[in-house]
PDB file of C-alpha atoms in Angstrom:
ATOM      1  CA  UNK U  12     100.817 165.144 -76.305  1.00 88.00           C
ATOM      2  CA  UNK U  13     101.697 166.975 -73.078  1.00 90.00           C
ATOM      3  CA  UNK U  14     103.882 169.891 -72.038  1.00 89.00           C
ATOM      4  CA  UNK U  15     105.788 170.402 -68.828  1.00 91.00           C
ATOM      5  CA  UNK U  16     105.577 174.026 -67.730  1.00 87.00           C
ATOM      6  CA  UNK U  17     108.074 175.932 -65.640  1.00 88.00           C
ATOM      7  CA  UNK U  18     105.769 177.120 -62.856  1.00 86.00           C
ATOM      8  CA  UNK U  19     106.669 179.633 -60.162  1.00 83.00           C
ATOM      9  CA  UNK U  20     107.708 178.409 -56.713  1.00 83.00           C
ATOM     10  CA  UNK U  21     104.370 179.405 -55.176  1.00 81.00           C
ATOM     11  CA  UNK U  22     102.656 176.871 -57.492  1.00 84.00           C
ATOM     12  CA  UNK U  23     105.034 174.049 -56.541  1.00 83.00           C
ATOM     13  CA  UNK U  24     102.133 171.871 -55.301  1.00 84.00           C
ATOM     14  CA  UNK U  25     100.606 171.833 -58.820  1.00 87.00           C
ATOM     15  CA  UNK U  26     101.642 169.098 -61.259  1.00 90.00           C
ATOM     16  CA  UNK U  27     103.544 170.956 -64.014  1.00 89.00           C
ATOM     17  CA  UNK U  28     102.534 168.540 -66.819  1.00 93.00           C
ATOM     18  CA  UNK U  29      99.484 169.605 -68.866  1.00 91.00           C
ATOM     19  CA  UNK U  30      97.759 167.912 -71.814  1.00 91.00           C
ATOM     20  CA  UNK U  31      97.764 170.007 -75.006  1.00 88.00           C
ATOM     21  CA  UNK U  32      93.952 170.283 -74.899  1.00 88.00           C
ATOM     22  CA  UNK U  33      94.277 172.320 -71.672  1.00 86.00           C
ATOM     23  CA  UNK U  34      96.695 174.860 -73.166  1.00 84.00           C
ATOM     24  CA  UNK U  35      95.874 178.003 -75.165  1.00 82.00           C
ATOM     25  CA  UNK U  36      98.119 180.447 -76.974  1.00 81.00           C
ATOM     26  CA  UNK U  37      98.789 183.489 -74.849  1.00 75.00           C
ATOM     27  CA  UNK U  38     100.294 186.784 -75.908  1.00 75.00           C
ATOM     28  CA  UNK U  39     101.669 188.367 -72.738  1.00 75.00           C
ATOM     29  CA  UNK U  40     100.129 191.597 -71.505  1.00 75.00           C
ATOM     30  CA  UNK U  41     101.613 192.945 -68.248  1.00 73.00           C
ATOM     31  CA  UNK U  42      98.359 194.760 -67.421  1.00 73.00           C
ATOM     32  CA  UNK U  43      96.577 191.378 -67.092  1.00 67.00           C
ATOM     33  CA  UNK U  44      98.992 189.944 -64.536  1.00 67.00           C
ATOM     34  CA  UNK U  45      97.324 189.682 -61.147  1.00 62.00           C
ATOM     35  CA  UNK U  46      99.683 189.109 -58.224  1.00 63.00           C
ATOM     36  CA  UNK U  47      98.580 186.186 -56.049  1.00 56.00           C
ATOM     37  CA  UNK U  48      99.121 188.420 -53.004  1.00 58.00           C
ATOM     38  CA  UNK U  49      96.173 190.607 -54.098  1.00 58.00           C
ATOM     39  CA  UNK U  50      93.914 187.618 -54.752  1.00 60.00           C
ATOM     40  CA  UNK U  51      94.988 185.754 -51.575  1.00 64.00           C
ATOM     41  CA  UNK U  52      95.174 182.283 -53.124  1.00 64.00           C
ATOM     42  CA  UNK U  53      95.092 179.481 -50.545  1.00 67.00           C
ATOM     43  CA  UNK U  54      97.214 176.332 -50.566  1.00 73.00           C
ATOM     44  CA  UNK U  55      94.288 174.545 -52.262  1.00 74.00           C
ATOM     45  CA  UNK U  56      94.488 177.135 -55.081  1.00 70.00           C
ATOM     46  CA  UNK U  57      91.148 178.693 -54.153  1.00 69.00           C
ATOM     47  CA  UNK U  58      90.088 182.148 -53.025  1.00 67.00           C
ATOM     48  CA  UNK U  59      87.046 183.411 -51.209  1.00 70.00           C
ATOM     49  CA  UNK U  60      84.535 185.715 -52.810  1.00 77.00           C
ATOM     50  CA  UNK U  61      82.602 187.967 -50.477  1.00 81.00           C
ATOM     51  CA  UNK U  62      78.850 188.562 -50.774  1.00 89.00           C
ATOM     52  CA  UNK U  63      78.208 192.273 -50.449  1.00 87.00           C
ATOM     53  CA  UNK U  64      74.462 192.707 -50.933  1.00 88.00           C
ATOM     54  CA  UNK U  65      71.132 190.983 -51.458  1.00 90.00           C
ATOM     55  CA  UNK U  66      69.609 192.538 -54.577  1.00 91.00           C
ATOM     56  CA  UNK U  67      66.332 190.658 -54.980  1.00 92.00           C
ATOM     57  CA  UNK U  68      64.272 187.753 -53.664  1.00 92.00           C
ATOM     58  CA  UNK U  69      62.014 185.223 -55.365  1.00 94.00           C
ATOM     59  CA  UNK U  70      60.308 181.922 -54.628  1.00 94.00           C
ATOM     60  CA  UNK U  71      60.545 179.082 -57.148  1.00 91.00           C
ATOM     61  CA  UNK U  72      57.617 176.675 -57.021  1.00 91.00           C
ATOM     62  CA  UNK U  73      58.478 173.039 -57.616  1.00 87.00           C
ATOM     63  CA  UNK U  74      55.954 170.203 -57.655  1.00 88.00           C
ATOM     64  CA  UNK U  75      55.750 169.637 -53.920  1.00 90.00           C
ATOM     65  CA  UNK U  76      57.643 172.537 -52.364  1.00 90.00           C
ATOM     66  CA  UNK U  77      58.742 176.100 -52.705  1.00 91.00           C
ATOM     67  CA  UNK U  78      62.394 177.199 -52.738  1.00 91.00           C
ATOM     68  CA  UNK U  79      63.259 180.731 -51.634  1.00 93.00           C
ATOM     69  CA  UNK U  80      66.122 182.293 -53.617  1.00 94.00           C
ATOM     70  CA  UNK U  81      68.025 185.535 -53.226  1.00 93.00           C
ATOM     71  CA  UNK U  82      69.990 187.409 -55.879  1.00 93.00           C
ATOM     72  CA  UNK U  83      73.439 187.983 -54.349  1.00 92.00           C
ATOM     73  CA  UNK U  84      76.117 190.444 -55.425  1.00 90.00           C
ATOM     74  CA  UNK U  85      79.514 188.734 -54.982  1.00 88.00           C
ATOM     75  CA  UNK U  86      82.823 190.592 -55.102  1.00 80.00           C
ATOM     76  CA  UNK U  87      86.388 189.419 -55.349  1.00 72.00           C
ATOM     77  CA  UNK U  88      89.386 191.698 -55.904  1.00 64.00           C
ATOM     78  CA  UNK U  89      89.005 191.519 -59.692  1.00 67.00           C
ATOM     79  CA  UNK U  90      85.427 190.384 -60.436  1.00 73.00           C
ATOM     80  CA  UNK U  91      81.880 191.406 -59.584  1.00 81.00           C
ATOM     81  CA  UNK U  92      79.210 188.739 -60.103  1.00 86.00           C
ATOM     82  CA  UNK U  93      75.460 188.374 -59.459  1.00 89.00           C
ATOM     83  CA  UNK U  94      74.104 184.878 -58.770  1.00 90.00           C
ATOM     84  CA  UNK U  95      70.833 183.434 -57.471  1.00 92.00           C
ATOM     85  CA  UNK U  96      71.494 181.450 -54.271  1.00 92.00           C
ATOM     86  CA  UNK U  97      69.326 179.454 -51.857  1.00 92.00           C
ATOM     87  CA  UNK U  98      68.078 181.840 -49.186  1.00 93.00           C
ATOM     88  CA  UNK U  99      68.453 179.435 -46.261  1.00 91.00           C
ATOM     89  CA  UNK U 100      72.081 178.635 -47.110  1.00 91.00           C
ATOM     90  CA  UNK U 101      72.910 182.326 -47.411  1.00 91.00           C
ATOM     91  CA  UNK U 102      71.143 183.139 -44.112  1.00 90.00           C
ATOM     92  CA  UNK U 103      73.139 180.503 -42.260  1.00 90.00           C
ATOM     93  CA  UNK U 104      76.516 181.544 -43.733  1.00 90.00           C
ATOM     94  CA  UNK U 105      76.032 185.324 -44.001  1.00 88.00           C
ATOM     95  CA  UNK U 106      73.314 186.459 -41.553  1.00 88.00           C
ATOM     96  CA  UNK U 107      74.619 190.049 -41.549  1.00 85.00           C
ATOM     97  CA  UNK U 108      73.332 190.506 -45.116  1.00 86.00           C
ATOM     98  CA  UNK U 109      69.783 189.805 -43.969  1.00 83.00           C
ATOM     99  CA  UNK U 110      69.885 191.947 -40.824  1.00 77.00           C
ATOM    100  CA  UNK U 111      70.332 195.153 -42.802  1.00 57.00           C
ATOM    101  CA  UNK U 112      67.746 194.007 -45.363  1.00 46.00           C
ATOM    102  CA  UNK U 113      65.175 193.398 -42.579  1.00 44.00           C
ATOM    103  CA  UNK U 114      65.783 196.895 -41.220  1.00 38.00           C
ATOM    104  CA  UNK U 115      65.052 198.404 -44.621  1.00 42.00           C
ATOM    105  CA  UNK U 116      61.842 196.366 -45.009  1.00 45.00           C
ATOM    106  CA  UNK U 117      60.678 197.296 -41.473  1.00 40.00           C
ATOM    107  CA  UNK U 118      60.730 201.079 -42.183  1.00 39.00           C
TER     108      UNK U 118
END
């Protein structure tokens, strides 16, 4: 109930055997092929999305505390995504996003 796939050399660190439940029928379309050079896939088969802007801010009230959230616009070479993230985590990792936001609020 498994298939062994003939993977490209750049995916040599991936086990080529997949259970049938993980496979889907695919009709090839050359316009959907994304070269891994454009995506910059790491050895761990991950890539980094870049936050480009803070769109909104809100505070969620829990029983005993408040959690500040920011709506972040993330971009990768092929996808644009908007996700609510914890404000403190975003400030520590990407302080440059908040510097420009503070300048706008100060005017």
